[in-house]
Short mmCIF file of C-alpha atoms in Angstrom, two decimals:
data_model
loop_
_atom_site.label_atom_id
_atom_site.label_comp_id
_atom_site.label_asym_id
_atom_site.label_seq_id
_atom_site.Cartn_x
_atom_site.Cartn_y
_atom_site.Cartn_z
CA UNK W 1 -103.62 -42.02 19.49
CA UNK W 2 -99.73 -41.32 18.35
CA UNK W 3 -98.48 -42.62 14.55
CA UNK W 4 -99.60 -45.21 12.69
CA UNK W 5 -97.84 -48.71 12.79
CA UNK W 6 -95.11 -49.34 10.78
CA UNK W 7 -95.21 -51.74 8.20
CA UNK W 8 -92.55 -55.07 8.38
CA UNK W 9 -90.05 -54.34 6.47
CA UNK W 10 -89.31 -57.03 3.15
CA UNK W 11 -86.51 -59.43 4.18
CA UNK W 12 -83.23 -58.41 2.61
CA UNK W 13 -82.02 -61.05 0.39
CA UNK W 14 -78.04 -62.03 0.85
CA UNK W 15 -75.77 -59.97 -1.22
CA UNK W 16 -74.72 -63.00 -3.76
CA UNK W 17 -78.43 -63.58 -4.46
CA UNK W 18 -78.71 -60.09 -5.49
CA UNK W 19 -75.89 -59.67 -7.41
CA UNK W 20 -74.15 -57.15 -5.15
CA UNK W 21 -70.95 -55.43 -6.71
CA UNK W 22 -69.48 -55.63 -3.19
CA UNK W 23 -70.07 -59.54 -2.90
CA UNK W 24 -67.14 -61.47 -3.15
CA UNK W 25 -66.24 -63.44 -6.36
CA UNK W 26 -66.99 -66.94 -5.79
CA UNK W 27 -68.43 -66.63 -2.72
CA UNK W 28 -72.27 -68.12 -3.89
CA UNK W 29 -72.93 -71.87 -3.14
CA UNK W 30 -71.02 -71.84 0.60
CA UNK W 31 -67.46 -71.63 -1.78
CA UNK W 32 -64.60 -69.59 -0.25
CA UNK W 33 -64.22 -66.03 -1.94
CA UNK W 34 -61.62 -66.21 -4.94
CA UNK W 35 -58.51 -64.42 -4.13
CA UNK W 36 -57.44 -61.77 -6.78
CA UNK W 37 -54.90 -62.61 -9.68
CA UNK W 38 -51.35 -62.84 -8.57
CA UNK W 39 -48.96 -61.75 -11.04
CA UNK W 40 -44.73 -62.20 -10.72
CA UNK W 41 -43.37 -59.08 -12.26
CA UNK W 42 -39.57 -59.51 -13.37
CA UNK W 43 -38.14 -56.34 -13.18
CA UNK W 44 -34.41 -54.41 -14.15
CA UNK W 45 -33.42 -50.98 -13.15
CA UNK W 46 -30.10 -48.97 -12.69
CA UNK W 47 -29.69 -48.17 -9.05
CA UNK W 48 -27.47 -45.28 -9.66
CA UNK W 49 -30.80 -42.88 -9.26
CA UNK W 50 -32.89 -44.99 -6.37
CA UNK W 51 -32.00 -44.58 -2.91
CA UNK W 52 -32.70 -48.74 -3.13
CA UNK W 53 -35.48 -50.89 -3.76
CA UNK W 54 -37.74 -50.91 -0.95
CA UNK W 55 -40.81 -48.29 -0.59
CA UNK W 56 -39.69 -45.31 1.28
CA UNK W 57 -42.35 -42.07 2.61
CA UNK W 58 -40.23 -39.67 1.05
CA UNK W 59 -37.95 -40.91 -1.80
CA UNK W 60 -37.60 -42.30 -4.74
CA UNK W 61 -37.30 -46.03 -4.52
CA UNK W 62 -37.50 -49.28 -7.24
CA UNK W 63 -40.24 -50.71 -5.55
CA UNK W 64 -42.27 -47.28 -4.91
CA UNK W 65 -42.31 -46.41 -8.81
CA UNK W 66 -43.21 -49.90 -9.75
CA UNK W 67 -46.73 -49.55 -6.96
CA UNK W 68 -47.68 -46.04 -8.85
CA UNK W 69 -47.82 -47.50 -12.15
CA UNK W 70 -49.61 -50.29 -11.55
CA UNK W 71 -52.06 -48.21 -9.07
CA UNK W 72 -52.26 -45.63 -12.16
CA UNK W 73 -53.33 -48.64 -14.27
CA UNK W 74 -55.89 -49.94 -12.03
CA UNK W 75 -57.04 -46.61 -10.74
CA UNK W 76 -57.15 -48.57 -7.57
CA UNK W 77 -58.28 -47.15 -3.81
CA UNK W 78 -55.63 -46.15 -1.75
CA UNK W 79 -54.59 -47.59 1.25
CA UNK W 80 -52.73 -45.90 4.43
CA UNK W 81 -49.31 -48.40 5.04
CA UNK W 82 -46.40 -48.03 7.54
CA UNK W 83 -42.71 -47.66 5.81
CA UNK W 84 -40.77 -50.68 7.11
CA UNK W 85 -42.31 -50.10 11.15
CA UNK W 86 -41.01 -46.39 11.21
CA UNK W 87 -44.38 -44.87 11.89
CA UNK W 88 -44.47 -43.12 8.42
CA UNK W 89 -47.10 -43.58 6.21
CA UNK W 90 -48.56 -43.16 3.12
CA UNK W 91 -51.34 -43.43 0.78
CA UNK W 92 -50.59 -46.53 -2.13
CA UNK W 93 -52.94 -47.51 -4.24
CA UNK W 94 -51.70 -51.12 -4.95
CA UNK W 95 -49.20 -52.59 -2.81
CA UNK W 96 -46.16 -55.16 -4.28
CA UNK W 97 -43.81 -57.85 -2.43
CA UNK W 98 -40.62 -58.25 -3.52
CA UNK W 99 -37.78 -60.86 -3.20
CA UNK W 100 -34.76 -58.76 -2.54
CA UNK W 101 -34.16 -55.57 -1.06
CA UNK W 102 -31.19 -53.95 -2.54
CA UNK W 103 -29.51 -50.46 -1.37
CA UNK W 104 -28.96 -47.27 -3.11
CA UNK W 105 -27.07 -47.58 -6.17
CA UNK W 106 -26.98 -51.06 -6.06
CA UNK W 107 -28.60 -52.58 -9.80
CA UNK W 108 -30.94 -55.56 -11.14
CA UNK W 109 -30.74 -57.64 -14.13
CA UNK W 110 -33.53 -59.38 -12.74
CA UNK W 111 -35.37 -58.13 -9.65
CA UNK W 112 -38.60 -59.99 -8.74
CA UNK W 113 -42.32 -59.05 -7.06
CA UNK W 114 -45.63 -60.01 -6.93
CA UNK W 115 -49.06 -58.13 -6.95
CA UNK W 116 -52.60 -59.00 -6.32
CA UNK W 117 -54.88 -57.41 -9.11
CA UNK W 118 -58.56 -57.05 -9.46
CA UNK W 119 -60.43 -56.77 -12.44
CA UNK W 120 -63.38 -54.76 -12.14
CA UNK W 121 -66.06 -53.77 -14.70
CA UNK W 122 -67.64 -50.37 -14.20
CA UNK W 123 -69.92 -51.21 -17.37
CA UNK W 124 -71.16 -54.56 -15.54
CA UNK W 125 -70.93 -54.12 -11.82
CA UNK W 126 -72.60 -57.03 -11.18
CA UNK W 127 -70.25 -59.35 -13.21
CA UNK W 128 -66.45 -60.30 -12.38
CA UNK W 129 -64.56 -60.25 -15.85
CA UNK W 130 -61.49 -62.33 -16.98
CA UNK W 131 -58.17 -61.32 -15.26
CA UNK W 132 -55.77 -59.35 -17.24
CA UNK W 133 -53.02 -61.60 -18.84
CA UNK W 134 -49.81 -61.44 -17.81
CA UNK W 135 -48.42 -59.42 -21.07
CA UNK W 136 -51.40 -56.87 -20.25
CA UNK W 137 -49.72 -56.15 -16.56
CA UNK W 138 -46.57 -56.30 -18.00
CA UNK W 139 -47.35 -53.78 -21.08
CA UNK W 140 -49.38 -51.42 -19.07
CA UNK W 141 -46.49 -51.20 -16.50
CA UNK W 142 -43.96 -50.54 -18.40
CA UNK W 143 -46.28 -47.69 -20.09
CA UNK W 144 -47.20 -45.72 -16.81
CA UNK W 145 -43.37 -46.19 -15.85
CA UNK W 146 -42.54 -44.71 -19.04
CA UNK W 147 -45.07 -41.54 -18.83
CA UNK W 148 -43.66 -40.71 -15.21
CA UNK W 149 -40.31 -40.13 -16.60
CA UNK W 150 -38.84 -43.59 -15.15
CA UNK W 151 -36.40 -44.73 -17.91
CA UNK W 152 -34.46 -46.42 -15.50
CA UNK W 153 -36.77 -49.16 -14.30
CA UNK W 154 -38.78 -51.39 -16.62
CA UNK W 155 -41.16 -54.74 -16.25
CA UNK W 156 -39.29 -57.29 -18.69
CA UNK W 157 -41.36 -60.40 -17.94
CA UNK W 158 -44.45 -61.12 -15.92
CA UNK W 159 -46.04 -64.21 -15.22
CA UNK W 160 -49.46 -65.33 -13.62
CA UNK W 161 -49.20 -66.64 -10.22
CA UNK W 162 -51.58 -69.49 -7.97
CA UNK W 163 -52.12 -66.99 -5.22
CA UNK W 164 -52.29 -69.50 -2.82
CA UNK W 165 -49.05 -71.34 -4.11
CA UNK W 166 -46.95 -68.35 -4.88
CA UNK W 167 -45.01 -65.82 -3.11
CA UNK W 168 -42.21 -63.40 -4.52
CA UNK W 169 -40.17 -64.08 -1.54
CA UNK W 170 -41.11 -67.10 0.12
CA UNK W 171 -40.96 -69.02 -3.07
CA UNK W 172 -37.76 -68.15 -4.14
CA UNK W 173 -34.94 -70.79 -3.76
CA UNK W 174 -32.14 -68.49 -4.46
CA UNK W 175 -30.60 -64.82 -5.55
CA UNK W 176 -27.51 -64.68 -7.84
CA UNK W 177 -25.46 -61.39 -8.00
CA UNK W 178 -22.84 -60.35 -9.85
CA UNK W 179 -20.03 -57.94 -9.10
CA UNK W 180 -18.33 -56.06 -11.82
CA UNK W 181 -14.51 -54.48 -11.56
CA UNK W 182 -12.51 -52.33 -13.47
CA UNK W 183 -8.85 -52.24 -13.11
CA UNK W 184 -6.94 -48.59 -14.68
CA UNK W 185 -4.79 -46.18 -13.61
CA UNK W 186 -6.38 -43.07 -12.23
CA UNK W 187 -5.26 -41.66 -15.93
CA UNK W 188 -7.90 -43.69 -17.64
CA UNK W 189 -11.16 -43.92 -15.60
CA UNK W 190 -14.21 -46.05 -16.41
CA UNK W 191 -16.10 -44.46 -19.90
CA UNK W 192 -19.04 -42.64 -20.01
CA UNK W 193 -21.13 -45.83 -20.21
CA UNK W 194 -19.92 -48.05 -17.31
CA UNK W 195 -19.96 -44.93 -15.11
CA UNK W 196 -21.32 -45.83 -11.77
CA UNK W 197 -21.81 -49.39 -13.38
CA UNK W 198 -18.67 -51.10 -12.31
CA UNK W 199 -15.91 -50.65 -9.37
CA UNK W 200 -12.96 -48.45 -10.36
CA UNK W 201 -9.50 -50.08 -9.13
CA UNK W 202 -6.86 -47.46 -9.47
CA UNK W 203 -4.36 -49.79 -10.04
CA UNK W 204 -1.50 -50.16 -13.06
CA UNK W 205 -1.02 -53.91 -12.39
CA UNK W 206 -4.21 -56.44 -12.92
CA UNK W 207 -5.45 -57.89 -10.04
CA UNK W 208 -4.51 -61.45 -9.37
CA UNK W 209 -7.43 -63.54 -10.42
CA UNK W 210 -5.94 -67.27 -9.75
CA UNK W 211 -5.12 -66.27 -6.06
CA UNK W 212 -9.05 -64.38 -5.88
CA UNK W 213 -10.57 -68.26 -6.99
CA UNK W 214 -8.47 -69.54 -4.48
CA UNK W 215 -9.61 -67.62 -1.74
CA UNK W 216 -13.52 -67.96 -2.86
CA UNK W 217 -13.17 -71.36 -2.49
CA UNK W 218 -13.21 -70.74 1.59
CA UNK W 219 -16.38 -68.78 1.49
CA UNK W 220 -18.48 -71.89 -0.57
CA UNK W 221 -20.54 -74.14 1.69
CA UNK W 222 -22.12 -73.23 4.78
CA UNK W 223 -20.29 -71.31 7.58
CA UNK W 224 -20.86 -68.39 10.08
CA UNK W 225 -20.48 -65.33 7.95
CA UNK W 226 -20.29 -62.73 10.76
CA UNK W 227 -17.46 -61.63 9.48
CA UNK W 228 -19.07 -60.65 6.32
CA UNK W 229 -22.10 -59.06 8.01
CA UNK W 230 -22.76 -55.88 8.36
CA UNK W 231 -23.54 -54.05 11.70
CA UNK W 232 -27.27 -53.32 10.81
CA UNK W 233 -28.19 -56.99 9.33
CA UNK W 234 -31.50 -58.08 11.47
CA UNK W 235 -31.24 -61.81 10.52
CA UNK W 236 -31.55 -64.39 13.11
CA UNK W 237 -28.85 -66.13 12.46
CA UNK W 238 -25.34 -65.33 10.88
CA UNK W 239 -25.18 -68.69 9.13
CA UNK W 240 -25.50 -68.61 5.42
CA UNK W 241 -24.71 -71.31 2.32
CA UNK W 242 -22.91 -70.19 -0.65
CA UNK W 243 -23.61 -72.49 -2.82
CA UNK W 244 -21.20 -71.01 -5.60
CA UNK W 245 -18.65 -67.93 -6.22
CA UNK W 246 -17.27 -67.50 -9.81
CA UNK W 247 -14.17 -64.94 -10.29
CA UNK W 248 -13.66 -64.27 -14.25
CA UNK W 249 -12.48 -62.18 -16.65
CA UNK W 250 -14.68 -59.48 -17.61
CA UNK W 251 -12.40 -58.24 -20.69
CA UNK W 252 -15.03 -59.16 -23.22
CA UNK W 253 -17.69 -57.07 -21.53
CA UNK W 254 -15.40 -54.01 -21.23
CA UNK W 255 -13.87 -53.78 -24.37
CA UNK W 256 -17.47 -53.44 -25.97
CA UNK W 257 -17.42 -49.91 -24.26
CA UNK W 258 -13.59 -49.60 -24.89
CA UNK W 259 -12.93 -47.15 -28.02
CA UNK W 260 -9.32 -48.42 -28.00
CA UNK W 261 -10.54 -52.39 -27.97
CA UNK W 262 -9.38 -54.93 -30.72
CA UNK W 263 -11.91 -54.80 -33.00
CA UNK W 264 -12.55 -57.38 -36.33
CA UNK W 265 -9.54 -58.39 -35.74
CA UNK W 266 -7.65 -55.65 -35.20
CA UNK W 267 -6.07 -52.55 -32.84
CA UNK W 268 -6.40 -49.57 -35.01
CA UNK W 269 -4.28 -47.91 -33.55
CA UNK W 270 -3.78 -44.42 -35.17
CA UNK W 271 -0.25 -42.84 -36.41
CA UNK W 272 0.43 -39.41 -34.92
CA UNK W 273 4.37 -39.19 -35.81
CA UNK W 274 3.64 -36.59 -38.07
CA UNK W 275 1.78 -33.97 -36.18
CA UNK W 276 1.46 -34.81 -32.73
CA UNK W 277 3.48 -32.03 -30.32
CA UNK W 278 4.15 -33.89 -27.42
CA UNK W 279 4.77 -31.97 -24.15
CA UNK W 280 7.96 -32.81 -22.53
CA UNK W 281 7.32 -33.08 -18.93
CA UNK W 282 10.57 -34.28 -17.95
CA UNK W 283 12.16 -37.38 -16.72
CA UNK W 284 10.33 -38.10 -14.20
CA UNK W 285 7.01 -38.22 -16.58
CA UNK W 286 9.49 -41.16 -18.61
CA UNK W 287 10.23 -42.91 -16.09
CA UNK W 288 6.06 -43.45 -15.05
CA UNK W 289 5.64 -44.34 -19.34
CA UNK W 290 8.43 -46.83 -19.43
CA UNK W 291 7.33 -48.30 -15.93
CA UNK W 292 3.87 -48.48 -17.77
CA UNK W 293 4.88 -50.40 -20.59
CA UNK W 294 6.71 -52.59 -18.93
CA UNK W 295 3.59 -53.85 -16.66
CA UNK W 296 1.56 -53.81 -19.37
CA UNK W 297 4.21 -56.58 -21.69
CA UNK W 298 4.46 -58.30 -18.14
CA UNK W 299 0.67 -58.82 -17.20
CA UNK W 300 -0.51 -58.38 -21.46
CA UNK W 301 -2.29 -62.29 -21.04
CA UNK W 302 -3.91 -60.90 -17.44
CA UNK W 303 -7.15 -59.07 -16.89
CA UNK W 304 -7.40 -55.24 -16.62
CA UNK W 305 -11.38 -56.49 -15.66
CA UNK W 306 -13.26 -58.93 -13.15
CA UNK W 307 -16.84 -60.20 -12.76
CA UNK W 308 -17.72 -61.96 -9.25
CA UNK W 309 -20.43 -64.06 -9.21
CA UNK W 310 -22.19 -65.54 -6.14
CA UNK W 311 -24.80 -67.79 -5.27
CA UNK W 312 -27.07 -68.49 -2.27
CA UNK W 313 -30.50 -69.20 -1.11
CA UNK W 314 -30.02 -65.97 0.79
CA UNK W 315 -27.09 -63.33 1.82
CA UNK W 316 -26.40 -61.39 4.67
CA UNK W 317 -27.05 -57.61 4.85
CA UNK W 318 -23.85 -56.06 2.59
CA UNK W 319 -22.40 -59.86 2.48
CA UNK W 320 -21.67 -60.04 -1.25
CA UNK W 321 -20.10 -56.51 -0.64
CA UNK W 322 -17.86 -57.51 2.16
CA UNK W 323 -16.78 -60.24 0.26
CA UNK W 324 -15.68 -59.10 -2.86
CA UNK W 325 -14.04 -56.22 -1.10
CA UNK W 326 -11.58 -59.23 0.87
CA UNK W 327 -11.25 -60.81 -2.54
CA UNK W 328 -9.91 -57.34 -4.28
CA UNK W 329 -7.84 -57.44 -1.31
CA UNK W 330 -6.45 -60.67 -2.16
CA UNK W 331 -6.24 -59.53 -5.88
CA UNK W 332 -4.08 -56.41 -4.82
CA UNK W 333 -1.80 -58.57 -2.52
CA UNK W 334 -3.00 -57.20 0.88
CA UNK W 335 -3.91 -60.62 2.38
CA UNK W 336 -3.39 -63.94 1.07
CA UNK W 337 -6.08 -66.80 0.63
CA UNK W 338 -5.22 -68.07 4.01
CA UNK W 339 -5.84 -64.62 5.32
CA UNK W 340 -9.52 -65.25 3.84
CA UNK W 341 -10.16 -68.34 5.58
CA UNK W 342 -8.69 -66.88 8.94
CA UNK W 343 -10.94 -63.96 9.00
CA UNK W 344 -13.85 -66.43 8.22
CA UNK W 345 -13.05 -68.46 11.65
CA UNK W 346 -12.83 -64.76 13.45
CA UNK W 347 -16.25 -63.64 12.95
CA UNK W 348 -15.55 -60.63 13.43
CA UNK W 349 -16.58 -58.04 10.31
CA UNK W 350 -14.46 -55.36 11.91
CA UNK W 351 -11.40 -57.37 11.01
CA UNK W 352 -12.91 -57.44 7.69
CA UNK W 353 -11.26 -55.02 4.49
CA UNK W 354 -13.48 -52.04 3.63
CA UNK W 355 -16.21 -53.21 1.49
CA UNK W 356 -17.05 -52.81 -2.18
CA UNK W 357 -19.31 -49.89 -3.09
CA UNK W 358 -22.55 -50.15 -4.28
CA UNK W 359 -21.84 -49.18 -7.57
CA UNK W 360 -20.54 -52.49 -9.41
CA UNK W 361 -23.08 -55.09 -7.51
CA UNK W 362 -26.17 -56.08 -9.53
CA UNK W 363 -28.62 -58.49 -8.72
CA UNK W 364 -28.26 -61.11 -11.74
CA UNK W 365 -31.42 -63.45 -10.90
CA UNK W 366 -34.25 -64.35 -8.47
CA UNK W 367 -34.41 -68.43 -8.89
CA UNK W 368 -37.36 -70.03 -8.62
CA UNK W 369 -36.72 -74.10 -8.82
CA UNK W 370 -40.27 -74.76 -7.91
CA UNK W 371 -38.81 -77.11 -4.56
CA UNK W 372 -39.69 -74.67 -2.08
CA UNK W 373 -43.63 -75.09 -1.55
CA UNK W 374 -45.45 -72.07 0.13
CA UNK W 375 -49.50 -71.99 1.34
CA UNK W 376 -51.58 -68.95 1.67
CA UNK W 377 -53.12 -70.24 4.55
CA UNK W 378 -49.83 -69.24 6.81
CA UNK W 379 -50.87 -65.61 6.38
CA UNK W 380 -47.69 -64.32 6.97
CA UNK W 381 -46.38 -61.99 4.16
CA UNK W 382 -43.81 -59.63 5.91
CA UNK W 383 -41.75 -59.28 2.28
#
């Protein structure tokens, strides 16, 4: 008495045999599953707007509006991940690694990340189609930034990666930034379009450039940068290798946004005798005009602009900063180039001269050399 016997159940056949969507590409014939398509997305974006580049719970960051477009483009599954170890997290659907974190207001000419894509086919389950290409990721990101509203970021070159031979950070054999400086009285401010784009030195008198090269040349090579550190760097080790600094003039650059530049050969300069009512605000006021004139005839072959340009494998946290603040030091005549190399020795960043702000440091390139090898196998991505 009681129910009848069950029958045996069919043997289930393995997933690959069947042609399970949920088997893993490649993974028939003993192989080891294929990893997804790693793409390198090159990226620029004007920091004034980002509060910087790394993905933050509850603000608006580079890396952050780059992960929604490409999740919007995948219409990927999110995924719960913790904010740089703070506890917070939040729902992504496609997660990037970058190269460089930079801070808020801080810019890119050419930012760099990587991100592991799936193609999947909802009209053929079964089968694994061709990755996208390279201009496909690059096109369609640059098309969900667009529709969100962010015309300050943009994808300008991607490139398909080995996943097992790539990484956006650990394959990266140096970061170049540049620094960019305007010199004016407080009477003639940047324009409109290098607002928040460049340093302004209130200043009548150019800054020194020749005694600014000299005193770069004691921050190239390798030394203890600690005094060019900033309090909340977490790296191991202080020790850094500069492998270049450039100080020019950035005069060419500037006058393009200058309406009272030289231009085809010429001033323009307009005539006024004849109607102009000029307001007489008494000697004083000519005294500041002829002062005025005079620096400018003195200092006419000097630069009223300056671009710094550094390069390292890495930099300290704020260390280009720190730097080109001593070197506007040097250019104001506050310290001397020997000063520089003193406060080097000290390593001490409290000794150091306040630092340059945010607004005139962009991150020129990511450099990729192909001499610095990296395997998947280490696991480690922590970018």
């Amino acid at each position: 008495p009681g129910s009848p016997a069950k029958r045996p159940r069919a043997p289930v056949a393995p997933a690959e045999s069947r042609g399970d969507a949920s088997a893993a590409p490649g993974a028939m014939a003993g192989r080891a599953p294929s990893l997804p398509a790693r793409y390198l997305l090159r990226v620029q974006y004007d920091g004034t707007n980002f509060h910087g580049f790394q993905r933050q719970a509850k603000a608006r960051t580079v890396q952050g509006c780059v992960e929604d477009a490409l999740s919007r483009f995948v219409g990927g599954k999110s995924e719960k991940v913790d904010e740089a170890d703070t506890g917070v997290s939040r729902s992504v659907g496609v997660l990037t690694h970058g190269s460089s974190r930079t801070d808020a207001g801080v810019h890119a000419l050419d930012a760099t990340l990587h991100v592991d894509l799936e193609r999947v086919s909802k009209r053929k389950p079964n089968q694994t189609p061709k990755p996208f290409t390279a201009s496909t990721v690059m096109s369609a990101a640059n098309h969900f930034l667009k529709r969100a509203g962010h015309a300050d970021v943009r994808v300008w070159a991607c490139v398909r990666v080995d996943p097992e031979k790539f990484h956006a950070r650990y394959s990266a054999t140096g970061r170049t930034y540049t620094y960019r400086i305007k010199v004016s009285s407080s009477h003639k401010p940047p324009g409109v379009f290098e607002k928040g784009k460049v340093w302004h030195v209130v200043r009548d008198e150019p800054l020194d450039v020749d005694n600014m090269r000299r005193a770069a040349d004691f921050l190239i090579g390798a030394h203890d940068f600690s005094s060019f550190r900033a309090s909340g760097c977490q790296a191991k080790s202080a020790t850094r290798t500069v492998d270049a600094i450039e100080v020019v003039n950035d005069d060419a650059f500037t006058n393009a946004f200058d309406p009272e530049a030289t231009r085809l050969g010429r001033a323009w300069d307009d005539d006024f005798s004849e109607v102009e009512i000029v307001d007489d605000e008494g000697p004083l006021a000519d005294a500041d005009a002829k002062k005025n004139q005079s620096a400018k005839q003195k200092n006419e072959n000097l630069s009223s602009s300056v671009a710094i340009t550094a390069r390292a494998p890495s930099f300290l946290y704020h260390q280009v900063r720190l730097m080109v603040g001593t070197l506007v030091a040097v250019g104001v005549g506050d310290m001397t180039p020997a000063d520089v190399k003193a406060l080097l020795d000290k390593k001490d960043v409290s000794q150091a001269p306040t630092m340059a702000p945010a607004c005139g440091l962009y991150l020129a390139r990511v450099h990729y050399d192909g001499s610095r090898k990296w395997d998947a196998r280490r696991g480690a991505d922590g970018a």
